[in-house]
Amino acid sequence: QVQLVQSGAEVKKPGASVTVSCKTSGYNFRNYGITWVRQAPGQGLEWMGYIRVYNGNTHDAEKFQGRVTMTTDTSTRTAYMELRNLRSDDTAVYYCAKGKHMYDATGGMDVWGQGTTVIVSS
Amino acid sequence: DIQMTQSPSSVSASVGDRVTITCRASQGISRWLAWYQQKPGNAPRLLIYSASNLQSGVPARFSGSGSETDFTLTISSLQPEDFATYYCQQGDTFPLTFGGGTKVEIK
């Protein structure tokens, strides 16, 4: 079955960087995009960005521009999200999710990773 | 950016009730609207995609409708496992955006 398994929880100091990985299985990795979403404690869902795996093109939310990098490794079917210059308000659960539709993000996300907790604290 | 406004932000209902949640987009998004259910401590779960298509494995008591700017999610007969928070999300234009969520609570 389709699975997305994320890396474990992280505790970082302000100004540091974090990389969250998302290892996929059970589907053709190249054909579906990966979306990254985060959720701060007690808050709603916040879209961070999207990567088209087949060509590496990315779209990210303006508030993260310059701080976030999304990549994929097709040899290991793994997606990565790096967030730099962490601040305390980056404390959140970070999710990766597979696109419902091939090649685009119109159909939402049908399979989600389990989430990775990132705590930013001095 | 396209703003997604959900209402109500919370609703109290009883088992067996019909519950309707609305989602309004700040500009037309055709039918590129998805609905998710999230329970505490869990990842979101896709319920509806393309405004009205039921995701595989989702009970038929969930339904979606609408187009362009106005959308609804309906739970025809609320079950105990349906108490959760529901989010809409537009997939028409980057940046993709979520609604603020609707918490369905036990009355």
Coordinates of C-alpha atoms in Angstrom, one line a residue:
Chain A
Q1 CA 0.0 0.0 0.0
V2 CA 1.0 3.6 -0.4
Q3 CA 3.1 4.9 2.6
L4 CA 4.9 8.0 3.5
V5 CA 7.2 7.6 6.5
Q6 CA 8.8 10.7 7.9
S7 CA 12.0 11.2 10.0
G8 CA 11.9 11.6 13.7
A9 CA 11.3 14.5 16.0
E10 CA 13.9 17.3 16.2
V11 CA 14.8 19.9 18.7
K12 CA 16.7 22.9 17.3
K13 CA 18.1 26.2 18.6
P14 CA 17.0 29.5 17.0
G15 CA 19.0 30.2 13.9
A16 CA 19.7 26.5 13.1
S17 CA 18.4 24.5 10.2
V18 CA 16.3 21.3 10.1
T19 CA 15.8 18.8 7.4
V20 CA 12.7 16.5 7.4
S21 CA 12.7 13.5 5.2
C22 CA 9.7 11.6 3.7
K23 CA 10.4 8.1 2.4
T24 CA 7.7 6.9 0.1
S25 CA 6.6 3.4 -1.1
G26 CA 3.8 1.7 -3.0
Y27 CA 3.4 4.0 -5.9
N28 CA 5.3 5.6 -8.9
F29 CA 7.2 8.3 -7.0
R30 CA 8.0 10.3 -10.2
N31 CA 4.4 10.8 -11.2
Y32 CA 3.0 12.5 -8.2
G33 CA 3.9 15.7 -6.4
I34 CA 4.8 16.1 -2.8
T35 CA 3.3 18.8 -0.6
W36 CA 4.6 20.0 2.7
V37 CA 2.2 21.3 5.3
R38 CA 2.8 22.3 8.9
Q39 CA 0.6 22.8 12.0
A40 CA 1.7 24.9 14.9
P41 CA 0.4 23.7 18.4
G42 CA -3.3 24.2 18.6
Q43 CA -3.5 25.9 15.2
G44 CA -4.8 25.0 11.7
L45 CA -3.0 23.6 8.7
E46 CA -0.5 25.8 6.9
W47 CA 0.7 25.0 3.3
M48 CA 4.4 25.4 2.9
G49 CA 5.2 24.2 -0.6
Y50 CA 4.9 21.7 -3.4
I51 CA 7.4 19.9 -5.5
R52 CA 6.8 18.2 -8.9
V53 CA 8.9 15.1 -8.5
Y54 CA 9.2 14.4 -12.3
N55 CA 11.0 17.7 -13.1
G56 CA 11.9 19.1 -9.7
N57 CA 9.9 22.3 -10.1
T58 CA 8.8 23.8 -6.8
H59 CA 6.3 26.3 -5.5
D60 CA 6.5 27.6 -1.9
A61 CA 4.6 30.0 0.3
E62 CA 5.9 33.6 0.2
K63 CA 6.5 33.6 3.9
F64 CA 9.1 30.9 3.6
Q65 CA 10.9 32.1 0.5
G66 CA 14.6 32.1 1.1
R67 CA 14.3 29.8 4.1
V68 CA 12.8 26.6 2.7
T69 CA 14.2 24.2 0.1
M70 CA 12.3 21.1 -1.1
T71 CA 14.1 18.4 -3.0
T72 CA 13.6 14.7 -3.9
D73 CA 15.9 11.7 -4.4
T74 CA 14.2 9.5 -7.0
S75 CA 16.8 6.7 -6.4
T76 CA 15.5 6.3 -2.8
R77 CA 12.0 7.6 -3.4
T78 CA 12.5 10.2 -0.7
A79 CA 11.4 13.8 -0.4
Y80 CA 13.2 16.3 1.8
M81 CA 12.3 19.7 3.2
E82 CA 14.9 21.9 4.7
L83 CA 14.0 25.0 6.8
R84 CA 16.7 27.4 7.7
N85 CA 17.2 30.2 10.2
L86 CA 14.7 28.6 12.5
R87 CA 12.6 30.8 14.9
S88 CA 10.5 29.8 17.9
D89 CA 7.3 30.2 15.8
D90 CA 8.6 27.5 13.5
T91 CA 7.7 25.0 16.3
A92 CA 5.2 22.8 14.7
V93 CA 4.3 19.4 13.3
Y94 CA 5.5 19.1 9.7
Y95 CA 3.7 16.8 7.3
C96 CA 4.6 15.6 3.8
A97 CA 1.7 14.4 1.6
K98 CA 1.3 12.8 -1.8
G99 CA -0.7 14.5 -4.5
K100 CA -4.0 12.9 -5.5
H101 CA -3.6 13.7 -9.2
M102 CA -0.6 12.9 -11.3
Y103 CA 1.7 15.8 -12.1
D104 CA -0.3 18.6 -10.5
A105 CA -1.7 19.7 -7.1
T106 CA -5.3 20.3 -8.1
G107 CA -6.8 17.2 -6.4
G108 CA -5.5 17.7 -2.9
M109 CA -3.4 15.3 -1.0
D110 CA -4.5 11.7 -0.6
V111 CA -1.8 10.0 1.5
W112 CA 0.0 11.8 4.4
G113 CA 3.1 11.1 6.4
Q114 CA 2.8 10.6 10.1
G115 CA 4.2 14.0 10.9
T116 CA 7.5 15.2 12.3
T117 CA 7.6 17.4 15.4
V118 CA 10.1 20.2 15.3
I119 CA 10.7 22.2 18.4
V120 CA 12.7 25.4 18.2
S121 CA 13.9 26.5 21.6
S122 CA 17.0 28.1 23.1
Chain B
D1 CA -3.4 34.7 -2.5
I2 CA -6.8 33.0 -2.5
Q3 CA -8.4 33.2 0.9
M4 CA -10.5 30.3 2.1
T5 CA -13.1 31.1 4.7
Q6 CA -14.8 28.3 6.5
S7 CA -18.0 28.6 8.6
P8 CA -18.9 27.9 11.3
S9 CA -15.6 27.7 13.2
S10 CA -17.2 25.2 15.5
V11 CA -20.5 23.3 15.7
S12 CA -22.0 21.2 18.4
A13 CA -24.1 18.3 17.1
S14 CA -25.5 15.0 18.2
V15 CA -25.1 11.5 16.8
G16 CA -27.5 11.2 13.9
D17 CA -27.6 14.9 13.1
R18 CA -27.0 16.3 9.6
V19 CA -24.1 18.7 9.6
T20 CA -23.2 21.2 6.9
I21 CA -19.9 23.1 6.7
T22 CA -19.3 25.8 4.2
C23 CA -16.1 27.1 2.6
R24 CA -15.9 30.3 0.5
A25 CA -13.0 31.2 -1.8
S26 CA -12.0 34.8 -2.3
Q27 CA -12.0 34.2 -6.0
G28 CA -13.2 31.4 -8.4
I29 CA -11.4 28.1 -8.1
S30 CA -13.5 26.1 -10.5
R31 CA -14.0 22.7 -8.7
W32 CA -10.4 22.4 -7.3
L33 CA -11.5 22.1 -3.7
A34 CA -10.6 19.3 -1.2
W35 CA -12.0 18.5 2.2
Y36 CA -10.0 16.9 5.0
Q37 CA -10.8 15.4 8.4
Q38 CA -8.3 15.6 11.2
K39 CA -8.5 14.0 14.7
P40 CA -6.1 15.1 17.5
G41 CA -2.7 13.7 17.2
N42 CA -3.3 12.4 13.7
A43 CA -2.5 13.5 10.2
P44 CA -5.3 14.9 8.0
R45 CA -7.3 12.5 6.0
L46 CA -8.7 13.3 2.5
L47 CA -12.5 13.0 2.4
I48 CA -13.5 14.8 -0.8
Y49 CA -11.5 15.9 -3.9
S50 CA -12.5 18.0 -6.9
A51 CA -15.4 19.4 -4.8
S52 CA -17.7 16.4 -4.9
N53 CA -15.7 13.2 -5.4
L54 CA -15.6 10.8 -2.5
Q55 CA -12.1 9.5 -1.7
S56 CA -11.8 5.7 -1.7
G57 CA -12.7 4.3 1.7
V58 CA -14.6 7.3 2.9
P59 CA -18.2 6.5 4.1
A60 CA -21.0 7.7 1.8
R61 CA -22.5 9.8 4.6
F62 CA -19.9 12.4 3.6
S63 CA -20.6 14.5 0.5
G64 CA -19.4 17.6 -1.1
S65 CA -20.8 20.2 -3.5
G66 CA -20.2 23.6 -5.0
S67 CA -18.1 25.3 -7.6
E68 CA -16.2 28.5 -8.1
T69 CA -16.4 30.3 -4.8
D70 CA -19.0 28.5 -2.6
F71 CA -18.6 24.9 -1.4
T72 CA -20.2 22.7 1.2
L73 CA -19.3 19.5 3.1
T74 CA -22.3 17.6 4.4
I75 CA -22.3 14.7 6.9
S76 CA -25.8 13.2 6.5
S77 CA -25.9 11.4 9.8
L78 CA -23.2 12.2 12.2
Q79 CA -21.4 9.2 13.8
P80 CA -19.3 9.1 16.9
E81 CA -16.1 8.7 14.9
D82 CA -16.9 11.9 12.9
F83 CA -16.2 14.2 15.8
A84 CA -13.1 16.0 14.5
T85 CA -11.8 19.1 12.8
Y86 CA -12.6 19.6 9.1
Y87 CA -10.5 21.7 6.7
C88 CA -11.1 22.8 3.1
Q89 CA -8.2 23.5 0.7
Q90 CA -8.1 25.0 -2.7
G91 CA -5.9 23.5 -5.4
D92 CA -6.5 25.9 -8.2
T93 CA -3.7 28.4 -7.8
F94 CA -0.4 28.5 -6.0
P95 CA 0.1 29.2 -3.1
L96 CA -2.4 26.5 -2.1
T97 CA -4.4 27.6 0.9
F98 CA -6.5 26.0 3.6
G99 CA -9.5 27.2 5.4
G100 CA -9.3 27.9 9.1
G101 CA -11.0 24.7 10.1
T102 CA -14.4 23.7 11.6
K103 CA -14.4 21.7 14.8
V104 CA -17.4 19.3 15.1
E105 CA -18.0 18.7 18.8
I106 CA -20.4 16.5 20.7
K107 CA -23.5 18.2 21.9

